[in-house]
Tab-separated table of C-alpha atoms in Angstrom:
chain	number	residue	atom	x	y	z
A	346	MET	CA	44.056	32.369	-1.033
A	347	GLN	CA	45.813	32.130	2.351
A	348	ARG	CA	49.135	31.206	0.667
A	349	LYS	CA	48.923	34.223	-1.684
A	350	LEU	CA	48.247	36.520	1.234
A	351	ALA	CA	51.239	35.124	3.186
A	352	LEU	CA	53.562	35.518	0.164
A	353	GLY	CA	52.328	39.090	-0.298
A	354	VAL	CA	53.065	39.957	3.317
A	355	ILE	CA	56.549	38.356	3.113
A	356	ALA	CA	57.327	40.192	-0.125
A	357	ARG	CA	56.635	43.509	1.574
A	358	TRP	CA	58.062	42.602	4.965
A	359	LEU	CA	61.535	41.365	3.859
A	360	PRO	CA	62.784	44.508	2.038
A	361	ILE	CA	61.646	46.787	4.869
A	362	ASN	CA	63.306	44.667	7.531
A	363	PHE	CA	66.554	44.323	5.506
A	364	LEU	CA	66.767	48.114	5.201
A	365	ALA	CA	66.050	48.576	8.900
A	366	THR	CA	68.621	45.904	9.840
A	367	GLY	CA	71.307	47.429	7.638
A	368	PHE	CA	70.675	50.907	9.028
A	369	VAL	CA	70.943	49.725	12.657
A	370	LEU	CA	74.162	47.710	11.993
A	371	LEU	CA	75.783	50.670	10.229
A	372	TRP	CA	74.909	52.847	13.189
A	373	ASP	CA	76.157	50.319	15.783
A	374	PRO	CA	77.809	47.077	14.569
A	375	LEU	CA	77.684	45.660	18.105
A	376	ALA	CA	73.867	45.810	18.198
A	377	TRP	CA	73.414	42.617	16.169
A	378	LYS	CA	71.596	40.873	19.082
A	379	LEU	CA	69.050	43.675	19.190
A	380	VAL	CA	68.647	43.453	15.436
A	381	LEU	CA	68.052	39.693	15.610
A	382	ALA	CA	65.419	40.142	18.322
A	383	MET	CA	63.725	42.874	16.287
A	384	VAL	CA	63.575	40.650	13.187
A	385	CYS	CA	62.032	37.780	15.156
A	386	VAL	CA	59.421	40.019	16.756
A	387	ASN	CA	58.534	41.575	13.404
A	388	ALA	CA	58.217	38.130	11.808
A	389	VAL	CA	55.802	36.980	14.509
A	390	ALA	CA	53.813	40.223	14.266
A	391	ALA	CA	53.549	39.892	10.477
A	392	PHE	CA	52.275	36.334	10.781
A	393	VAL	CA	49.651	37.285	13.415
A	394	VAL	CA	48.417	40.263	11.386
A	395	SER	CA	48.171	38.290	8.133
A	396	ASP	CA	46.329	35.448	9.889
A	397	TYR	CA	43.827	37.876	11.467
A	398	ILE	CA	43.211	39.649	8.145
A	399	GLN	CA	42.661	36.341	6.408
A	400	LYS	CA	40.126	35.137	9.021
A	401	GLN	CA	38.241	38.409	8.900
A	402	LYS	CA	38.004	38.170	5.106
A	403	ILE	CA	36.669	34.635	5.346
A	404	ILE	CA	34.033	35.694	7.917
A	405	ASN	CA	32.941	38.686	5.857
A	406	LEU	CA	32.816	36.641	2.687
A	407	LYS	CA	30.724	33.976	4.417
A	408	SER	CA	28.187	36.418	5.814
A	409	GLU	CA	27.945	38.746	2.807
A	410	GLN	CA	28.141	36.299	-0.069
A	411	HIS	CA	24.403	35.580	-0.031
A	412	PRO	CA	22.737	38.070	2.364
A	413	LEU	CA	19.243	36.710	1.634
A	414	ASP	CA	20.076	33.072	2.310
A	415	PHE	CA	19.683	33.380	6.083
A	416	THR	CA	16.329	35.138	5.854
A	417	LEU	CA	14.904	32.733	3.281
A	418	GLN	CA	15.988	29.663	5.230
A	419	ILE	CA	14.618	31.101	8.470
A	420	ALA	CA	11.357	31.968	6.693
A	421	SER	CA	10.979	28.416	5.501
A	422	GLU	CA	11.632	26.844	8.890
A	423	THR	CA	9.664	29.253	11.089
A	424	LEU	CA	6.518	29.493	8.955
A	425	PRO	CA	4.787	26.391	10.422
A	426	TYR	CA	5.192	27.826	13.928
A	427	LEU	CA	4.375	31.506	13.464
A	428	ARG	CA	1.252	30.708	11.450
A	429	ARG	CA	-0.148	29.765	14.863
A	430	GLY	CA	0.488	33.314	16.160
A	431	LEU	CA	3.116	34.856	18.433
A	432	ASN	CA	3.280	33.238	21.859
A	433	GLU	CA	5.913	31.674	24.116
A	434	GLU	CA	5.781	28.306	22.356
A	435	THR	CA	6.081	29.606	18.793
A	436	ALA	CA	8.659	32.239	19.803
A	437	ALA	CA	10.844	29.574	21.457
A	438	LYS	CA	10.906	27.538	18.243
A	439	THR	CA	11.644	30.668	16.225
A	440	VAL	CA	14.652	31.907	18.260
A	441	GLU	CA	16.124	28.409	18.200
A	442	ILE	CA	15.939	28.334	14.405
A	443	ILE	CA	17.319	31.870	14.045
A	444	GLN	CA	20.344	31.236	16.261
A	445	LYS	CA	21.111	27.926	14.567
A	446	ILE	CA	21.080	29.482	11.101
A	447	SER	CA	22.537	32.955	11.757
A	448	ASP	CA	25.083	31.915	14.446
A	449	VAL	CA	24.669	35.068	16.592
A	450	ALA	CA	25.549	35.016	20.299
A	451	ALA	CA	21.940	35.320	21.481
A	452	VAL	CA	18.446	35.855	20.084
A	453	ALA	CA	15.380	37.150	21.884
A	454	ILE	CA	11.759	37.814	20.974
A	455	THR	CA	9.509	39.926	23.194
A	456	ASP	CA	5.962	41.138	23.152
A	457	ARG	CA	5.212	44.581	24.579
A	458	GLU	CA	5.510	43.464	28.192
A	459	LYS	CA	7.731	40.421	28.607
A	460	VAL	CA	10.367	38.191	27.049
A	461	LEU	CA	8.626	35.463	25.051
A	462	ALA	CA	11.776	33.540	24.174
A	463	TYR	CA	15.536	33.806	24.683
A	464	ILE	CA	18.439	31.612	23.683
A	465	GLY	CA	22.209	32.064	23.912
A	466	ALA	CA	24.642	34.049	26.077
A	467	GLY	CA	23.041	35.591	29.157
A	468	ALA	CA	20.242	33.040	29.294
A	469	ASP	CA	20.789	32.692	33.056
A	470	HIS	CA	19.078	36.033	33.688
A	471	HIS	CA	17.334	36.920	30.408
A	472	LYS	CA	14.623	34.311	30.893
A	473	PRO	CA	11.400	33.703	28.948
A	474	GLY	CA	8.376	34.918	30.844
A	475	GLY	CA	10.326	37.629	32.635
A	476	SER	CA	9.724	41.327	32.155
A	477	ILE	CA	11.750	43.323	29.621
A	478	MET	CA	15.035	44.308	31.311
A	479	THR	CA	16.830	46.678	28.918
A	480	ASP	CA	16.007	50.327	28.309
A	481	ALA	CA	16.982	49.914	24.658
A	482	THR	CA	14.171	47.418	24.081
A	483	ARG	CA	11.626	49.659	25.790
A	484	GLU	CA	12.771	52.531	23.572
A	485	VAL	CA	12.199	50.484	20.411
A	486	LEU	CA	8.701	49.565	21.604
A	487	VAL	CA	7.909	53.263	22.027
A	488	THR	CA	9.512	54.649	18.860
A	489	GLY	CA	8.931	51.727	16.503
A	490	GLU	CA	12.410	52.331	15.044
A	491	LEU	CA	15.290	49.870	14.703
A	492	LYS	CA	18.054	50.513	17.230
A	493	VAL	CA	21.726	49.558	17.060
A	494	VAL	CA	23.453	49.290	20.437
A	495	ARG	CA	27.256	49.287	20.363
A	496	SER	CA	28.174	48.754	24.020
A	497	GLY	CA	26.929	46.910	27.060
A	498	ARG	CA	26.681	50.244	28.866
A	499	ASP	CA	24.062	51.419	26.358
A	500	LEU	CA	22.124	48.177	26.738
A	501	GLN	CA	21.818	49.009	30.453
A	502	CYS	CA	21.171	45.448	31.566
A	503	PRO	CA	20.720	45.665	35.367
A	504	VAL	CA	22.453	42.335	36.024
A	505	PRO	CA	26.224	42.712	36.699
A	506	GLY	CA	28.515	40.653	34.494
A	507	CYS	CA	26.035	40.307	31.631
A	508	PRO	CA	28.049	39.043	28.627
A	509	LEU	CA	25.991	40.974	26.076
A	510	GLU	CA	27.961	43.890	24.649
A	511	SER	CA	26.105	44.960	21.502
A	512	ALA	CA	22.819	44.277	19.741
A	513	VAL	CA	20.429	45.067	16.936
A	514	ILE	CA	16.854	45.536	18.162
A	515	SER	CA	14.098	45.660	15.575
A	516	PRO	CA	10.380	46.248	16.199
A	517	LEU	CA	7.870	43.557	15.263
A	518	LYS	CA	4.829	45.034	13.576
A	519	CYS	CA	1.533	43.396	12.725
A	520	ARG	CA	-0.775	45.534	10.607
A	521	ASP	CA	1.313	48.624	11.440
A	522	GLU	CA	0.936	48.029	15.176
A	523	ILE	CA	4.043	47.381	17.294
A	524	VAL	CA	3.509	44.012	18.978
A	525	GLY	CA	7.043	43.217	20.159
A	526	THR	CA	10.723	43.129	19.230
A	527	ILE	CA	13.333	40.780	17.854
A	528	LYS	CA	16.883	41.176	19.171
A	529	LEU	CA	20.162	39.823	17.815
A	530	TYR	CA	22.985	40.067	20.377
A	531	ARG	CA	26.786	39.979	20.192
A	532	THR	CA	29.283	39.469	23.013
A	533	GLN	CA	31.750	41.943	21.461
A	534	PRO	CA	31.320	45.713	21.730
A	535	GLY	CA	31.796	48.041	18.809
A	536	GLU	CA	30.329	48.656	15.383
A	537	ILE	CA	27.660	46.183	14.283
A	538	PRO	CA	28.337	44.538	10.892
A	539	GLN	CA	25.944	45.852	8.268
A	540	ASN	CA	24.896	42.351	7.270
A	541	LEU	CA	23.672	41.733	10.853
A	542	VAL	CA	21.610	44.929	10.769
A	543	LYS	CA	20.063	43.886	7.453
A	544	LEU	CA	19.368	40.428	8.846
A	545	ALA	CA	17.508	41.923	11.826
A	546	GLU	CA	15.451	44.157	9.529
A	547	GLY	CA	14.606	41.262	7.226
A	548	LEU	CA	13.650	38.986	10.109
A	549	ALA	CA	11.381	41.625	11.623
A	550	GLN	CA	9.566	42.075	8.317
A	551	LEU	CA	9.336	38.317	7.838
A	552	LEU	CA	7.964	37.636	11.319
A	553	GLY	CA	5.514	40.507	10.996
A	554	MET	CA	4.199	39.116	7.721
A	555	GLN	CA	3.813	35.645	9.227
A	556	MET	CA	1.923	37.066	12.211
A	557	GLU	CA	-0.431	38.836	9.814
A	558	LEU	CA	-1.032	35.513	8.076
A	559	ALA	CA	-1.779	33.944	11.464
A	560	GLU	CA	-4.281	36.718	12.163
A	561	LEU	CA	-5.953	36.099	8.801
A	562	ASP	CA	-6.183	32.395	9.676
A	563	ARG	CA	-7.786	33.279	12.997
A	564	GLN	CA	-10.308	35.536	11.303
A	565	ALA	CA	-11.135	32.762	8.832
A	566	GLN	CA	-11.710	30.366	11.734
A	567	LEU	CA	-14.047	32.886	13.363
A	568	VAL	CA	-15.999	33.129	10.115
A	569	THR	CA	-16.227	29.327	9.976
A	570	LYS	CA	-17.466	29.267	13.576
A	571	ALA	CA	-20.111	31.869	12.775
A	572	GLU	CA	-21.238	29.848	9.745
A	573	LEU	CA	-21.541	26.723	11.913
A	574	ASP	CA	-23.529	28.638	14.523
A	575	ALA	CA	-25.899	29.815	11.807
A	576	LEU	CA	-26.111	26.265	10.479
A	577	GLN	CA	-27.031	24.943	13.919
A	578	ALA	CA	-29.812	27.500	14.157
A	579	GLN	CA	-31.012	26.549	10.676
A	580	ILE	CA	-31.160	22.778	11.067
A	581	ASN	CA	-33.153	22.540	14.308
A	582	PRO	CA	-36.295	24.348	13.056
A	583	HIS	CA	-36.126	22.237	9.900
A	584	PHE	CA	-36.167	19.013	11.915
A	585	LEU	CA	-38.867	20.357	14.187
A	586	PHE	CA	-41.143	21.281	11.290
A	587	ASN	CA	-40.932	17.877	9.578
A	588	THR	CA	-41.200	15.916	12.806
A	589	LEU	CA	-44.235	17.796	14.065
A	590	ASN	CA	-46.013	17.193	10.753
A	591	THR	CA	-45.360	13.476	11.125
A	592	ILE	CA	-46.508	13.400	14.758
A	593	ILE	CA	-49.695	15.304	13.920
A	594	MET	CA	-50.485	12.745	11.226
A	595	PHE	CA	-50.001	9.784	13.592
A	596	SER	CA	-51.880	11.419	16.471
A	597	ARG	CA	-55.071	10.906	14.460
A	598	THR	CA	-54.410	7.377	13.215
A	599	ASN	CA	-52.031	5.784	15.719
A	600	PRO	CA	-51.643	7.627	19.050
A	601	GLU	CA	-49.120	5.114	20.388
A	602	THR	CA	-46.811	5.706	17.454
A	603	ALA	CA	-47.250	9.441	17.941
A	604	ARG	CA	-46.236	9.027	21.601
A	605	ARG	CA	-43.068	7.120	20.690
A	606	LEU	CA	-42.183	9.734	18.088
A	607	LEU	CA	-42.622	12.495	20.663
A	608	ILE	CA	-40.173	10.645	22.921
A	609	ARG	CA	-37.735	10.428	20.002
A	610	LEU	CA	-38.191	14.106	19.279
A	611	ALA	CA	-37.449	14.993	22.905
A	612	SER	CA	-34.346	12.790	22.809
A	613	PHE	CA	-33.244	14.443	19.600
A	614	PHE	CA	-33.449	17.977	20.976
A	615	ARG	CA	-31.861	16.972	24.277
A	616	HIS	CA	-28.950	15.541	22.292
A	617	ALA	CA	-28.702	18.645	20.094
A	618	LEU	CA	-28.773	21.088	23.001
A	619	LYS	CA	-25.934	19.300	24.817
A	620	ARG	CA	-23.511	19.952	21.968
A	621	HIS	CA	-20.359	21.898	22.823
A	622	GLY	CA	-18.240	23.284	20.018
A	623	HIS	CA	-18.464	22.196	16.433
A	624	PHE	CA	-17.180	18.640	16.555
A	625	ASN	CA	-18.910	15.520	17.824
A	626	THR	CA	-17.791	11.943	18.053
A	627	LEU	CA	-18.926	9.694	15.244
A	628	ARG	CA	-20.939	7.860	17.901
A	629	GLU	CA	-22.952	11.024	18.646
A	630	GLU	CA	-23.463	11.831	14.977
A	631	ILE	CA	-24.734	8.301	14.295
A	632	GLU	CA	-27.188	8.627	17.187
A	633	TYR	CA	-28.282	11.982	15.792
A	634	LEU	CA	-28.704	10.356	12.372
A	635	ASN	CA	-30.628	7.409	13.827
A	636	THR	CA	-33.180	9.745	15.390
A	637	TYR	CA	-33.671	11.428	12.035
A	638	LEU	CA	-34.038	8.090	10.253
A	639	ILE	CA	-36.627	6.811	12.737
A	640	LEU	CA	-38.719	9.896	12.045
A	641	GLU	CA	-38.289	9.509	8.274
A	642	LYS	CA	-39.128	5.818	8.396
A	643	ALA	CA	-42.328	6.755	10.225
A	644	ARG	CA	-43.221	9.021	7.310
A	645	PHE	CA	-42.219	6.835	4.377
A	646	ARG	CA	-42.744	3.312	5.790
A	647	GLU	CA	-41.588	0.614	3.351
A	648	LYS	CA	-40.581	3.200	0.778
A	649	LEU	CA	-37.288	3.696	2.613
A	650	ARG	CA	-34.723	1.034	3.466
A	651	VAL	CA	-31.534	1.875	5.361
A	652	VAL	CA	-28.339	-0.178	5.591
A	653	ARG	CA	-25.624	0.813	8.059
A	654	ASN	CA	-22.041	-0.448	8.039
A	655	ILE	CA	-20.082	1.492	10.652
A	656	ASP	CA	-16.637	0.449	11.886
A	657	ARG	CA	-17.018	0.465	15.666
A	658	GLU	CA	-13.345	1.334	16.144
A	659	LEU	CA	-14.112	4.759	14.684
A	660	LEU	CA	-16.985	5.629	16.996
A	661	ASP	CA	-14.858	7.681	19.407
A	662	TYR	CA	-13.160	9.769	16.731
A	663	GLN	CA	-14.505	13.242	16.057
A	664	VAL	CA	-16.271	14.550	12.962
A	665	PRO	CA	-17.735	17.986	12.179
A	666	VAL	CA	-21.308	18.324	13.396
A	667	LEU	CA	-24.089	18.015	10.815
A	668	THR	CA	-21.929	16.285	8.215
A	669	ILE	CA	-23.578	12.883	7.811
A	670	GLN	CA	-27.256	13.673	8.380
A	671	PRO	CA	-27.543	16.304	5.605
A	672	LEU	CA	-26.042	13.853	3.106
A	673	VAL	CA	-28.518	11.133	4.092
A	674	GLU	CA	-31.363	13.645	3.929
A	675	ASN	CA	-30.258	14.657	0.442
A	676	ALA	CA	-30.136	11.000	-0.652
A	677	ILE	CA	-33.676	10.371	0.617
A	678	LYS	CA	-35.185	13.591	-0.692
A	679	HIS	CA	-33.562	13.753	-4.131
A	680	GLY	CA	-32.685	10.114	-4.765
A	681	ILE	CA	-35.224	7.764	-3.134
A	682	LEU	CA	-38.484	9.759	-3.050
A	683	PRO	CA	-38.637	10.473	-6.806
A	684	LYS	CA	-37.973	6.781	-7.525
A	685	PRO	CA	-40.891	4.362	-8.088
A	686	GLY	CA	-40.984	1.644	-5.461
A	687	GLN	CA	-38.620	1.039	-2.569
A	688	GLY	CA	-35.204	2.656	-2.353
A	689	THR	CA	-32.149	1.922	-0.228
A	690	VAL	CA	-29.679	4.272	1.437
A	691	GLN	CA	-26.414	2.691	2.567
A	692	ILE	CA	-24.256	4.460	5.186
A	693	THR	CA	-20.646	3.288	5.519
A	694	ALA	CA	-17.819	4.536	7.737
A	695	GLN	CA	-14.390	2.911	7.601
A	696	ARG	CA	-10.748	3.780	8.144
A	697	LEU	CA	-8.632	4.744	5.152
A	698	ASP	CA	-4.993	5.268	6.192
A	699	GLU	CA	-5.085	8.321	8.504
A	700	ASP	CA	-8.563	9.382	7.436
A	701	MET	CA	-12.111	8.317	8.134
A	702	LEU	CA	-13.982	7.543	4.913
A	703	ILE	CA	-17.753	8.021	5.043
A	704	VAL	CA	-19.862	6.953	2.064
A	705	ILE	CA	-23.557	7.726	1.599
A	706	LYS	CA	-24.875	5.616	-1.275
A	707	ASP	CA	-28.401	5.401	-2.654
A	708	ASP	CA	-30.004	3.493	-5.539
A	709	GLY	CA	-32.271	6.380	-6.448
A	710	VAL	CA	-32.854	8.356	-9.631
A	711	GLY	CA	-29.317	9.755	-9.788
A	712	ILE	CA	-28.116	13.167	-10.888
A	713	PRO	CA	-28.165	14.257	-14.553
A	714	PRO	CA	-24.673	14.906	-15.979
A	715	GLU	CA	-25.411	18.570	-16.661
A	716	ARG	CA	-26.500	18.974	-13.026
A	717	LEU	CA	-23.635	17.060	-11.435
A	718	SER	CA	-21.122	19.862	-11.941
A	719	GLU	CA	-23.416	22.352	-10.170
A	720	VAL	CA	-24.495	20.557	-6.994
A	721	LEU	CA	-21.376	21.536	-5.035
A	722	GLN	CA	-21.538	25.201	-5.948
A	723	PRO	CA	-22.468	27.517	-3.043
A	724	GLY	CA	-26.120	28.452	-2.958
A	725	VAL	CA	-27.285	25.487	-5.002
A	726	GLY	CA	-30.022	23.419	-3.357
A	727	SER	CA	-33.673	23.552	-2.435
A	728	GLY	CA	-35.779	23.431	0.670
A	729	ASN	CA	-34.848	24.373	4.211
A	730	GLY	CA	-32.229	21.702	4.751
A	731	VAL	CA	-28.444	21.860	4.564
A	732	GLY	CA	-27.266	21.453	0.964
A	733	LEU	CA	-24.348	19.425	-0.336
A	734	SER	CA	-22.463	22.621	-1.104
A	735	ASN	CA	-22.649	23.702	2.528
A	736	VAL	CA	-21.085	20.471	3.783
A	737	HIS	CA	-18.512	20.601	0.957
A	738	GLU	CA	-17.392	24.148	1.781
A	739	ARG	CA	-17.247	23.490	5.538
A	740	LEU	CA	-15.021	20.442	5.073
A	741	LYS	CA	-12.622	22.372	2.853
A	742	SER	CA	-12.570	25.283	5.283
A	743	LEU	CA	-11.822	23.007	8.235
A	744	PHE	CA	-9.331	20.598	6.684
A	745	GLY	CA	-8.048	22.101	3.416
A	746	LYS	CA	-8.852	21.994	-0.268
A	747	ASP	CA	-7.966	18.299	-0.568
A	748	TYR	CA	-10.992	17.488	1.570
A	749	GLY	CA	-14.636	17.969	0.716
A	750	LEU	CA	-17.247	15.887	-1.054
A	751	HIS	CA	-16.615	13.599	-4.002
A	752	ILE	CA	-19.770	12.594	-5.881
A	753	ILE	CA	-20.299	9.787	-8.387
A	754	SER	CA	-23.728	9.574	-9.989
A	755	ALA	CA	-25.580	8.647	-13.151
A	756	PRO	CA	-29.269	8.848	-14.116
A	757	ASN	CA	-31.261	5.843	-12.823
A	758	ALA	CA	-28.087	4.325	-11.329
A	759	GLY	CA	-28.036	6.080	-7.953
A	760	THR	CA	-25.570	8.403	-6.263
A	761	SER	CA	-22.543	7.877	-4.025
A	762	VAL	CA	-21.167	10.712	-1.910
A	763	TYR	CA	-17.662	10.207	-0.458
A	764	VAL	CA	-16.450	12.157	2.580
A	765	ARG	CA	-12.933	12.054	4.037
A	766	VAL	CA	-12.287	13.379	7.546
A	767	PRO	CA	-8.859	13.298	9.267
A	768	LEU	CA	-8.797	11.040	12.312
A	769	LEU	CA	-9.223	13.562	15.117
A	770	CYS	CA	-9.040	13.386	18.905
A	771	LYS	CA	-10.061	9.865	19.765
A	772	LEU	CA	-11.848	9.834	23.134
A	773	GLY	CA	-12.071	7.011	25.613
A	774	HIS	CA	-15.410	5.535	26.607
A	775	GLY	CA	-17.130	7.698	29.159
A	776	GLU	CA	-15.483	10.933	27.992
A	777	GLY	CA	-17.641	13.707	26.620
A	778	ASN	CA	-21.355	13.317	26.062
A	779	SER	CA	-21.244	10.268	23.870
A	780	VAL	CA	-24.482	8.361	23.377
A	781	GLU	CA	-24.311	4.748	22.252
A	782	ALA	CA	-25.441	4.530	18.629
A	783	LYS	CA	-28.207	2.061	17.947
A	784	SER	CA	-28.735	-0.206	14.962
A	785	ILE	CA	-25.129	-0.099	13.870
A	786	ASN	CA	-24.239	-2.761	11.293
A	787	SER	CA	-27.912	-3.700	11.131
A	788	ARG	CA	-30.617	-3.472	8.547
């Protein structure tokens, strides 16, 4: 390509210069030195012009060949960050990716008040965390319209010697509300290439869409929090009702046992009321479960046998509140109680790669095949307790569709419920409100 262009320039340059040389020599044969100098200068000028044209064609071809490539690549790389919302941390990652891929002189992202992130030329005074400095940006925030600035004078940066000479400033919108701007800067004044304007428009739409997704995620998390709050309110009266019935029964036949159960009940509610947030350590959940099992053992005596096998190295990892106890309650109520004679519930917690695997296994009556496909559907269950479907949906909401309950069961062969929880936030001893679990790895 470059060779063809050079040959084309030479083919046009030689005849013109021969004619001009012949005309000058006919006019003044003694001016041959001037003619020679003119030919040399023209040759150099032709080479410089052809080289510049060739480079400009290469640049234009590179930036216009696939105008969507930049936007798609930026979308792919920025999505993990902007799904967490627009803040200084996510904006800093985003401008770094944009500059690396689009190769502009500088990139900035602002909210309505300050610069969230800046990278490139002029970074010595356009600093993240500082207030918005240019009138052009403030205009875009007011009008909500894309603005093309062709000279440093129009940018009106108050810092002398600012290298920024032109820019495309596009508003960032989330749900039709202007929340900030994205700015692509050049260090050359003049007309902005159309592909750069389109890139700014595409990036603004992309970032706006990703911020809307982040807002939807936040709303979903608020819904999950509300569901957990309702669940907390639901489970405590349920425990209280069953426990009081048991204590009333023993107060007539065995007052000492009733006294010990009242102490356990007080410990249970003290533990429940100290909860903060919606995650507890496994240690706390096992203690919570142990209190429940002591009360159930008081009711069912030798009917119920419990085996625990808990890996102590997992005790300081976090699990969602009210995950294990409802599964054990379900095993006792629907597996062991309908079974003639004694039944056993086995509770296991062990590490599986980067997850915690919790298994609640009983040797009860099992679940009929036609019923097995329904037990995880929302709304299925009986009584005032927390159903399997509730735990299943919460796990998927918190950790993704690959998590949740996995159930294996057969009539008269018992039921096994498998729970996977990512290993979360291991705490050191003494941190939080951990209570040492009793009867771990004991029968």
